[in-house]
PDB file of C-alpha atoms in Angstrom:
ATOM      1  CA  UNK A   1      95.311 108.944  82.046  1.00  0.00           C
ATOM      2  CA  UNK A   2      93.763 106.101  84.301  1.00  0.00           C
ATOM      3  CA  UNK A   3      94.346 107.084  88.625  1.00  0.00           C
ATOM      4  CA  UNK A   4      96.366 104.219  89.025  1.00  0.00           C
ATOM      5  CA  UNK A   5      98.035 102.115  86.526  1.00  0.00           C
ATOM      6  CA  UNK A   6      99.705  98.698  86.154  1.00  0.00           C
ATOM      7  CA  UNK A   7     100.710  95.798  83.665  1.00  0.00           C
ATOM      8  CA  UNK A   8      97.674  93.562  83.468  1.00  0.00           C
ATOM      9  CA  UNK A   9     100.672  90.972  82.446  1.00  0.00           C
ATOM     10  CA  UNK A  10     100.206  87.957  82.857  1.00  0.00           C
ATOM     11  CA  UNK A  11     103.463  87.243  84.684  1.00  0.00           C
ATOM     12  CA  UNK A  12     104.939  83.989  84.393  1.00  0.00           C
ATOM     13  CA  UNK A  13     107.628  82.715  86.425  1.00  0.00           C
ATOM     14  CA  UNK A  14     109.250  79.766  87.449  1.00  0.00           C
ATOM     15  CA  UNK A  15     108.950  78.735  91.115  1.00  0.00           C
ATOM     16  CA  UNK A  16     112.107  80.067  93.293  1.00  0.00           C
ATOM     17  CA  UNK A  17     112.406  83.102  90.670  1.00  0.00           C
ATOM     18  CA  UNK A  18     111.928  86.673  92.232  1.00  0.00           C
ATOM     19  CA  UNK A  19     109.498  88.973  90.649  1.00  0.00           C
ATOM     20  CA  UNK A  20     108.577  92.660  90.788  1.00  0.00           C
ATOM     21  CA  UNK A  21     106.019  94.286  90.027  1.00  0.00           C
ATOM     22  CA  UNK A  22     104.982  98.314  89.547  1.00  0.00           C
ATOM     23  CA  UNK A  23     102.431 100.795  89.664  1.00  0.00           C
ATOM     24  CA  UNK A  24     102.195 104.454  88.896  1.00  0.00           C
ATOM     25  CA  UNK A  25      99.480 106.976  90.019  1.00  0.00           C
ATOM     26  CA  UNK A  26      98.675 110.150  88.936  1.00  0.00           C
ATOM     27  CA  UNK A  27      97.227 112.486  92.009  1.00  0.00           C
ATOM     28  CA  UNK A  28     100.070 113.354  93.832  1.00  0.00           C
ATOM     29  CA  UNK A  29      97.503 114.483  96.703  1.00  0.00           C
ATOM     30  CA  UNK A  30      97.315 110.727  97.526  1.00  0.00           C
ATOM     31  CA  UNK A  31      97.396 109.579 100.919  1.00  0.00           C
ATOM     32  CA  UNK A  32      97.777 105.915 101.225  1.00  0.00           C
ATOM     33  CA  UNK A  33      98.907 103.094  99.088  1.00  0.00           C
ATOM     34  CA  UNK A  34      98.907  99.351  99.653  1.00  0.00           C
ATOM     35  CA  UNK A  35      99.297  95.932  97.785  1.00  0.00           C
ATOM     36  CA  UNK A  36      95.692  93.766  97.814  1.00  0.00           C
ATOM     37  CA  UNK A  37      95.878  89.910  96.694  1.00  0.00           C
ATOM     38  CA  UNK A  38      92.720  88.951  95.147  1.00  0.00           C
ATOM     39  CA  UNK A  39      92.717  84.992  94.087  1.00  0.00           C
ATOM     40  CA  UNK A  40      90.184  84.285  90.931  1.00  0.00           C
ATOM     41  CA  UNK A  41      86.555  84.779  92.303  1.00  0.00           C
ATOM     42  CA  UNK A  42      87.303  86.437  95.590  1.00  0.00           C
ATOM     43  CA  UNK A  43      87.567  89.462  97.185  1.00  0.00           C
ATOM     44  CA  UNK A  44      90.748  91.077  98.067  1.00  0.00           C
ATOM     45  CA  UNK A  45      92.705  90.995 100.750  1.00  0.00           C
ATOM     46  CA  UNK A  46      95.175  93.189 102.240  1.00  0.00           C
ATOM     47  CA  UNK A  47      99.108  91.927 101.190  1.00  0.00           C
ATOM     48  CA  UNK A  48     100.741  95.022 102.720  1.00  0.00           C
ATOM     49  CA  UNK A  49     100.948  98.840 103.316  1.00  0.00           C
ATOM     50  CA  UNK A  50     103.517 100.939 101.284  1.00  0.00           C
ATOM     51  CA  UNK A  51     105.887 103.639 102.892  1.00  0.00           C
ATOM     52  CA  UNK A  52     107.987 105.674 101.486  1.00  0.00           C
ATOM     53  CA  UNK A  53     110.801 103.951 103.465  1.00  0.00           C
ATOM     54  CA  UNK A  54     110.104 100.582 102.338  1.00  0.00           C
ATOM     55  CA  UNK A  55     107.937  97.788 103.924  1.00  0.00           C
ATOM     56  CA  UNK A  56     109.216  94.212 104.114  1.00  0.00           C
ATOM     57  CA  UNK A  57     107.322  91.442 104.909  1.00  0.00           C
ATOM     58  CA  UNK A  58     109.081  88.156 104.792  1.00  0.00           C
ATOM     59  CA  UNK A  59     109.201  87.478 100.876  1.00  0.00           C
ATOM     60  CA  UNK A  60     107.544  90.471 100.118  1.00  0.00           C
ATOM     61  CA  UNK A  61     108.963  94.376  99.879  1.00  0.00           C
ATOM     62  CA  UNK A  62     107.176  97.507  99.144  1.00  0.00           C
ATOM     63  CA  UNK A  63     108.607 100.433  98.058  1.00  0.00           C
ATOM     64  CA  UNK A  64     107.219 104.049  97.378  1.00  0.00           C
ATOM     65  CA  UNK A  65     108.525 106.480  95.166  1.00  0.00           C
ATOM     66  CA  UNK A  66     106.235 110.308  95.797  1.00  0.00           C
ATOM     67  CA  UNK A  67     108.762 111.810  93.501  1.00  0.00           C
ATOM     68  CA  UNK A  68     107.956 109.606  90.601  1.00  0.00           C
ATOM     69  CA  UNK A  69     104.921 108.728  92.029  1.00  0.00           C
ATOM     70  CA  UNK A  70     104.983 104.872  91.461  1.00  0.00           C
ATOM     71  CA  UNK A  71     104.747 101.990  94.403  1.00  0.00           C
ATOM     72  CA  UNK A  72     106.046  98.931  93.298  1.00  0.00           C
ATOM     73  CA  UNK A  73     106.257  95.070  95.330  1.00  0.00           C
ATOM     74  CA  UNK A  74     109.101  92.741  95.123  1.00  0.00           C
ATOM     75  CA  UNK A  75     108.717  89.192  95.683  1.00  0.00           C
ATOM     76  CA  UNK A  76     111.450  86.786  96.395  1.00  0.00           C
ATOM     77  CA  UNK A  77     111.685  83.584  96.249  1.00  0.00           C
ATOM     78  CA  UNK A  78     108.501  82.752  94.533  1.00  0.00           C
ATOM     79  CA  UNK A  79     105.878  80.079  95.357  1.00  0.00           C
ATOM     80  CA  UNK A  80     103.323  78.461  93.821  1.00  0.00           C
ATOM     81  CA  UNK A  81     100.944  79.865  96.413  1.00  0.00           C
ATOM     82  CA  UNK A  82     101.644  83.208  95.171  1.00  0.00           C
ATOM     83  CA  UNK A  83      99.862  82.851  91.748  1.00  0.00           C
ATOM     84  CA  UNK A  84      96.683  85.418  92.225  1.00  0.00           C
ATOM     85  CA  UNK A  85      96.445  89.267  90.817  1.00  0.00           C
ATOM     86  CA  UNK A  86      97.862  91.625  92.772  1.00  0.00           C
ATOM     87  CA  UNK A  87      96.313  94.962  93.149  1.00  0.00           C
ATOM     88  CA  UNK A  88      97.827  98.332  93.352  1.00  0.00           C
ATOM     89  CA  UNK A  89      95.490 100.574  95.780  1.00  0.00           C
ATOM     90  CA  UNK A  90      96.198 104.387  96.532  1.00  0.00           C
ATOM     91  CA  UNK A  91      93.480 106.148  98.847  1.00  0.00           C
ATOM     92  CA  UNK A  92      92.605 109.488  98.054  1.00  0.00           C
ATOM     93  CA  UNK A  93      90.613 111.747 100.407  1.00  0.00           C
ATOM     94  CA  UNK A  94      87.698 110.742 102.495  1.00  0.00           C
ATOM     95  CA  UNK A  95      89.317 107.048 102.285  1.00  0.00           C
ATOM     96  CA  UNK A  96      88.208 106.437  99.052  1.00  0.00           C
ATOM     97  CA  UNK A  97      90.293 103.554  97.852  1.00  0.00           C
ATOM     98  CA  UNK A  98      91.388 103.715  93.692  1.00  0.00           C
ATOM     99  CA  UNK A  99      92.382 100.362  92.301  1.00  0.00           C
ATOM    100  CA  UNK A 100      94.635  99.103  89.463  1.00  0.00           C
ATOM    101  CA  UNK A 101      93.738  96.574  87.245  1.00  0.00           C
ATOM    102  CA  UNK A 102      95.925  94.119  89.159  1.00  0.00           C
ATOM    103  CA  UNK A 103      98.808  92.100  87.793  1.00  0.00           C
ATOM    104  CA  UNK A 104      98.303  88.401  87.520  1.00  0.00           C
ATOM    105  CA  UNK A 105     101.021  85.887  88.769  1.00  0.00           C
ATOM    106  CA  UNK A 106     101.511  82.875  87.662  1.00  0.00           C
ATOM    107  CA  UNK A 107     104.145  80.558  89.421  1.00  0.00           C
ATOM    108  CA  UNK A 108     104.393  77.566  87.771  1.00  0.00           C
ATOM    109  CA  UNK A 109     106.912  74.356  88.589  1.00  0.00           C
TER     110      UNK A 109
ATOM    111  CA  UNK B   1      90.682  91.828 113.489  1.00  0.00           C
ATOM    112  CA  UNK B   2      87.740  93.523 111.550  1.00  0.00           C
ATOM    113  CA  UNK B   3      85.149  91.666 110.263  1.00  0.00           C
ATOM    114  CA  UNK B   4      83.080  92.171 107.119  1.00  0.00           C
ATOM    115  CA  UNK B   5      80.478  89.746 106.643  1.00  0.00           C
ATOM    116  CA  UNK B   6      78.369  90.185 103.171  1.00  0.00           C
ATOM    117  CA  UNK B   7      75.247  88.683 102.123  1.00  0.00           C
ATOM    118  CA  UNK B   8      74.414  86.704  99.672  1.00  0.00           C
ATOM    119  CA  UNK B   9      77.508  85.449  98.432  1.00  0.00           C
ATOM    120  CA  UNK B  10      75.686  83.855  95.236  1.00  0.00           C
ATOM    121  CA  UNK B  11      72.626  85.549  93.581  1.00  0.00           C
ATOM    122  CA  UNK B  12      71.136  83.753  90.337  1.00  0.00           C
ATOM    123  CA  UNK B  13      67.851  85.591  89.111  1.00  0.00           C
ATOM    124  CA  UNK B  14      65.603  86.597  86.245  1.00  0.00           C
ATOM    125  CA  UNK B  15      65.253  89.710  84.587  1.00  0.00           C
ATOM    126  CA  UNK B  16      63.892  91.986  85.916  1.00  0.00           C
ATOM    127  CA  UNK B  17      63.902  91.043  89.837  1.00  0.00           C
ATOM    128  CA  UNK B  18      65.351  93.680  92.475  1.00  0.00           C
ATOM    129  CA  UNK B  19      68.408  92.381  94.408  1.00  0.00           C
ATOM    130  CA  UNK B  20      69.239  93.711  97.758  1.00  0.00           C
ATOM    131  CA  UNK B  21      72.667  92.882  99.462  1.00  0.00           C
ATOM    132  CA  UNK B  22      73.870  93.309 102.726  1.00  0.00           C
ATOM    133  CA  UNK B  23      76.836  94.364 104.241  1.00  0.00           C
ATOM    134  CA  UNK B  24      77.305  94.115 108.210  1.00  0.00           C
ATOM    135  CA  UNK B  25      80.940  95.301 109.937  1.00  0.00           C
ATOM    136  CA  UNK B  26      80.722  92.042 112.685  1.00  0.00           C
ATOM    137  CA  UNK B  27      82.837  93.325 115.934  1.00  0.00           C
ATOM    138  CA  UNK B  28      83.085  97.337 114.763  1.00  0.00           C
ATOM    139  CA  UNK B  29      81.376 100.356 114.073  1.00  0.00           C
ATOM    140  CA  UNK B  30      81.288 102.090 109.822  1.00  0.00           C
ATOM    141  CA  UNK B  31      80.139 106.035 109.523  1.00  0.00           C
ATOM    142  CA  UNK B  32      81.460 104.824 105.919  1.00  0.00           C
ATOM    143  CA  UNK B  33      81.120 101.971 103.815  1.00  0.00           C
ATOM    144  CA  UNK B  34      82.200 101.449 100.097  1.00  0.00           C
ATOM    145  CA  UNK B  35      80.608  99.272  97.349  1.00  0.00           C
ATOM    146  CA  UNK B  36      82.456  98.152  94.625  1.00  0.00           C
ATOM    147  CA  UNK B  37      81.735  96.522  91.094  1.00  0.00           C
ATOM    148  CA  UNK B  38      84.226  93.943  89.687  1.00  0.00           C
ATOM    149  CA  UNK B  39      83.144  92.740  85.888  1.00  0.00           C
ATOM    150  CA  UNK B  40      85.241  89.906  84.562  1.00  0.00           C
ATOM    151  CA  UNK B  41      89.012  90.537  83.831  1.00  0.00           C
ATOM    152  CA  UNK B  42      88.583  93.547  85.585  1.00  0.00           C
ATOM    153  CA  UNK B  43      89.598  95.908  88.104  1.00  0.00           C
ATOM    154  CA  UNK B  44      87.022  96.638  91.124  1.00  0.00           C
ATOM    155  CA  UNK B  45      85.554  99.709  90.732  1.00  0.00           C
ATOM    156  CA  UNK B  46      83.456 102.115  93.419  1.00  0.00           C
ATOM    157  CA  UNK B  47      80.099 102.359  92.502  1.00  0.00           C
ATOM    158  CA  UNK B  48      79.144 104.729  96.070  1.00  0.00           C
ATOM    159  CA  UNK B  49      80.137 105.520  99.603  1.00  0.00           C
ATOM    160  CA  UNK B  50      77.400 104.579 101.753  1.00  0.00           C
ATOM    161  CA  UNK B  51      77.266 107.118 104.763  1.00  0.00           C
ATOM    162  CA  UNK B  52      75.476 106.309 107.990  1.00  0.00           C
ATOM    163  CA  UNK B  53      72.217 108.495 108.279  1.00  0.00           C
ATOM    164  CA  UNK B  54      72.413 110.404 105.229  1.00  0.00           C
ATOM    165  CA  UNK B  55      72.180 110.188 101.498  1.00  0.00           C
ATOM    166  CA  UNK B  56      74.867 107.870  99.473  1.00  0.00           C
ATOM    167  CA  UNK B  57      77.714 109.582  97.374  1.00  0.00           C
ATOM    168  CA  UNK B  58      77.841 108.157  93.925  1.00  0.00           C
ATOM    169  CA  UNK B  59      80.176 107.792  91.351  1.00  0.00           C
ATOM    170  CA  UNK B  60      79.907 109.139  87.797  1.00  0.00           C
ATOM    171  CA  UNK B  61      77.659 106.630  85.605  1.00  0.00           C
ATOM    172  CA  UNK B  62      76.544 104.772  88.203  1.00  0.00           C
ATOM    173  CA  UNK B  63      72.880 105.332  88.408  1.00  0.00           C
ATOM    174  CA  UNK B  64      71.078 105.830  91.930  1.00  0.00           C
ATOM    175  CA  UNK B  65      67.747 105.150  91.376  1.00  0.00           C
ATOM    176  CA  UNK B  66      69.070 101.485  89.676  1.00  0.00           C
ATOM    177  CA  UNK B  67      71.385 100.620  92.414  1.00  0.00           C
ATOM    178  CA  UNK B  68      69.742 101.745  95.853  1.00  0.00           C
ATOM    179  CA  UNK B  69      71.726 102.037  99.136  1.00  0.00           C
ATOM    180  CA  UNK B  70      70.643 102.836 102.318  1.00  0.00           C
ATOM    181  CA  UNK B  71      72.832 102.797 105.489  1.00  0.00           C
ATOM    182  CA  UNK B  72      70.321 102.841 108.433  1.00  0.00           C
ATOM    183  CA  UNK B  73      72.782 102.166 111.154  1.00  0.00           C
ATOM    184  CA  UNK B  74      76.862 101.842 111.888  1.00  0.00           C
ATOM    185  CA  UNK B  75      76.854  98.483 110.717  1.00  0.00           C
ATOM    186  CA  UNK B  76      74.630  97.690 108.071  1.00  0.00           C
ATOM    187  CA  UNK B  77      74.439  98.932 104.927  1.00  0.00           C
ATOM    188  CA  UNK B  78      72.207  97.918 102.242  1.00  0.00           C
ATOM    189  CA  UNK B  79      72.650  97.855  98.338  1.00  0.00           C
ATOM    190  CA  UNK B  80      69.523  97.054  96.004  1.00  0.00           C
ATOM    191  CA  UNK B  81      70.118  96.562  92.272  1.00  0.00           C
ATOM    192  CA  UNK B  82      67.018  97.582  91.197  1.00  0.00           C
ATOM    193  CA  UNK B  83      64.679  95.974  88.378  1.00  0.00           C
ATOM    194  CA  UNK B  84      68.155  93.791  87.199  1.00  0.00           C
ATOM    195  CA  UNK B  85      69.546  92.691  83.906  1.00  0.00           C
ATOM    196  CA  UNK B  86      71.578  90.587  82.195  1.00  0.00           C
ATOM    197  CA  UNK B  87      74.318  93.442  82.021  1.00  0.00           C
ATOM    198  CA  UNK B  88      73.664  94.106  85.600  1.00  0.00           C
ATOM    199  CA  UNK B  89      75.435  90.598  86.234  1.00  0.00           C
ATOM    200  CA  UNK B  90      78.725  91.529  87.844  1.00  0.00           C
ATOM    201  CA  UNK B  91      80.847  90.763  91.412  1.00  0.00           C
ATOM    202  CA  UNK B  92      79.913  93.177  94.628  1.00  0.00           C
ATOM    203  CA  UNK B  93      82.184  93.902  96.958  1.00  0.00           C
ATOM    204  CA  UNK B  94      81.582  96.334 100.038  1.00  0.00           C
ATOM    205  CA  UNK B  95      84.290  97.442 102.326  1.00  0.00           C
ATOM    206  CA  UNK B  96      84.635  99.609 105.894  1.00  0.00           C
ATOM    207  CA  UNK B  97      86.654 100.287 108.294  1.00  0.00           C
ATOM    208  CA  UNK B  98      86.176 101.113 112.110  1.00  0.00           C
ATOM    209  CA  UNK B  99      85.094 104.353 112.862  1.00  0.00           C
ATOM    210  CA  UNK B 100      87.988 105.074 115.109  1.00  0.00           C
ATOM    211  CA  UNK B 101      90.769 104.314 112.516  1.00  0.00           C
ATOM    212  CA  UNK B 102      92.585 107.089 110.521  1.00  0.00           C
ATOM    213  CA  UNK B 103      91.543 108.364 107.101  1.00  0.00           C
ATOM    214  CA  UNK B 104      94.067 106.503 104.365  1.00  0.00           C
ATOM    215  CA  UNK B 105      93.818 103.200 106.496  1.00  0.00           C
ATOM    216  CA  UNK B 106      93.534 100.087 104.618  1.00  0.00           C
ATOM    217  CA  UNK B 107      89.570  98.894 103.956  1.00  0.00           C
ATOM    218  CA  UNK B 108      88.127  95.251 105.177  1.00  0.00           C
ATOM    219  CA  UNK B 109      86.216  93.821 102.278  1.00  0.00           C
ATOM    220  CA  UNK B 110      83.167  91.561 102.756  1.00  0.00           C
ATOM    221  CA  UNK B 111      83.168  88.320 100.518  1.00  0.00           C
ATOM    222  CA  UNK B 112      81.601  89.521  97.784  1.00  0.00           C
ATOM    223  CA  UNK B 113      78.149  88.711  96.148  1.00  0.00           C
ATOM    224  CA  UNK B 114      78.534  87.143  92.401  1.00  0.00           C
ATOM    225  CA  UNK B 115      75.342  88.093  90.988  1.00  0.00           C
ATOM    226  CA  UNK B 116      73.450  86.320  88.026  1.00  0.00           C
ATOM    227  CA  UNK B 117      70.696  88.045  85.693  1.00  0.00           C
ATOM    228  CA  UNK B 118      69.145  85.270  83.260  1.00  0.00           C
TER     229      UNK B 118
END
């Protein structure tokens, strides 16, 4: 079983529509978890951190489950703007950062 | 906020060339730094932790006489893909954080290097 796991997708949706996405990980030891954006040929960069009780940022919302260890982000109101992959990251000890495959968005008109 | 800045962003090279890539933390201080690997279509992976003053940590299958790091000071660190190939063609990615921040604190990445073997 892969450390951290999501649907590759892609996702398609229509602009306006609200879209969620998940991620599981297996080490329940893990310390940290956050949502990366990576557009096509860059590196990543930080969307938001994940808490246990729930992160919102504007159109975005995190939301961590320890029990059933997944994370998942919720985004509302989708834009075009939003079409990149979105990476699931959980950090282990010694900061070591674990990725997912990321799930690619793709908001179209 | 934290800078990464990472050099070359573009490599193109023949076989068989050694390719060395920097990574400099711009306005903080890294005990730590991280490379990464990213082939097409797929997820980044860690390749080493780079540690200030001491030997790198790295991953199973990555070889560390073929990918060389060395972290002489808190904000450089240095990876050399040694004697490269074709399959060595890939996207590199380091990351840090300051040395004052928390363990389980979110990384800064660099730009990344997109390197080339013809």
């Amino acid at each position: 079983r892969k450390e951290v796991e999501q649907d590759p997708g892609p996702f398609n949706v229509p602009e306006g529509a609200t879209v969620a996405f998940n991620c599981t990980y297996s080490n329940s030891a893990s310390q940290s978890f956050f949502w990366y954006r990576q557009d096509c040929r860059k590196e990543p960069k930080l969307l938001m951190s994940v808490y246990s009780s729930g992160n919102e940022d504007g159109r975005f919302t995190a939301q961590l489950n320890r029990a059933s260890q997944y994370i998942s982000l919720l985004i509302r109101d989708s834009k075009l703007s939003d079409s990149a992959t979105y990476l699931c990251v959980v950090i282990g000890t010694a900061s070591k950062l674990t990725f997912g495959t990321g799930t690619r968005l793709q908001v179209t008109l | 906020g934290a800078v990464v800045s990472q050099h070359p962003s573009r490599v193109i090279c023949k076989s068989g060339t050694s390719v060395k890539i920097e990574c400099r933390s711009l306005d903080f201080q890294a005990t730590t730094m991280f490379w990464y690997r990213q082939f097409p279509k797929q997820s980044l992976m860690l390749m080493a932790t780079s540690n200030e003053g001491s030997k790198a940590t790295y991953e199973q299958g990555v070889e560390k006489d073929k990918f060389l790091i060395n972290h002489a000071s808190l904000t450089l660190s240095t990876l050399t893909v040694t004697s490269a190939h074709p399959e060595d063609s890939s996207f590199y990615i380091c990351s840090a954080a300051p040395i004052n921040t928390g363990t389980g604190q979110p990384q800064h990445f660099g730009d990344g290097t997109r390197l080339s073997i013809l």
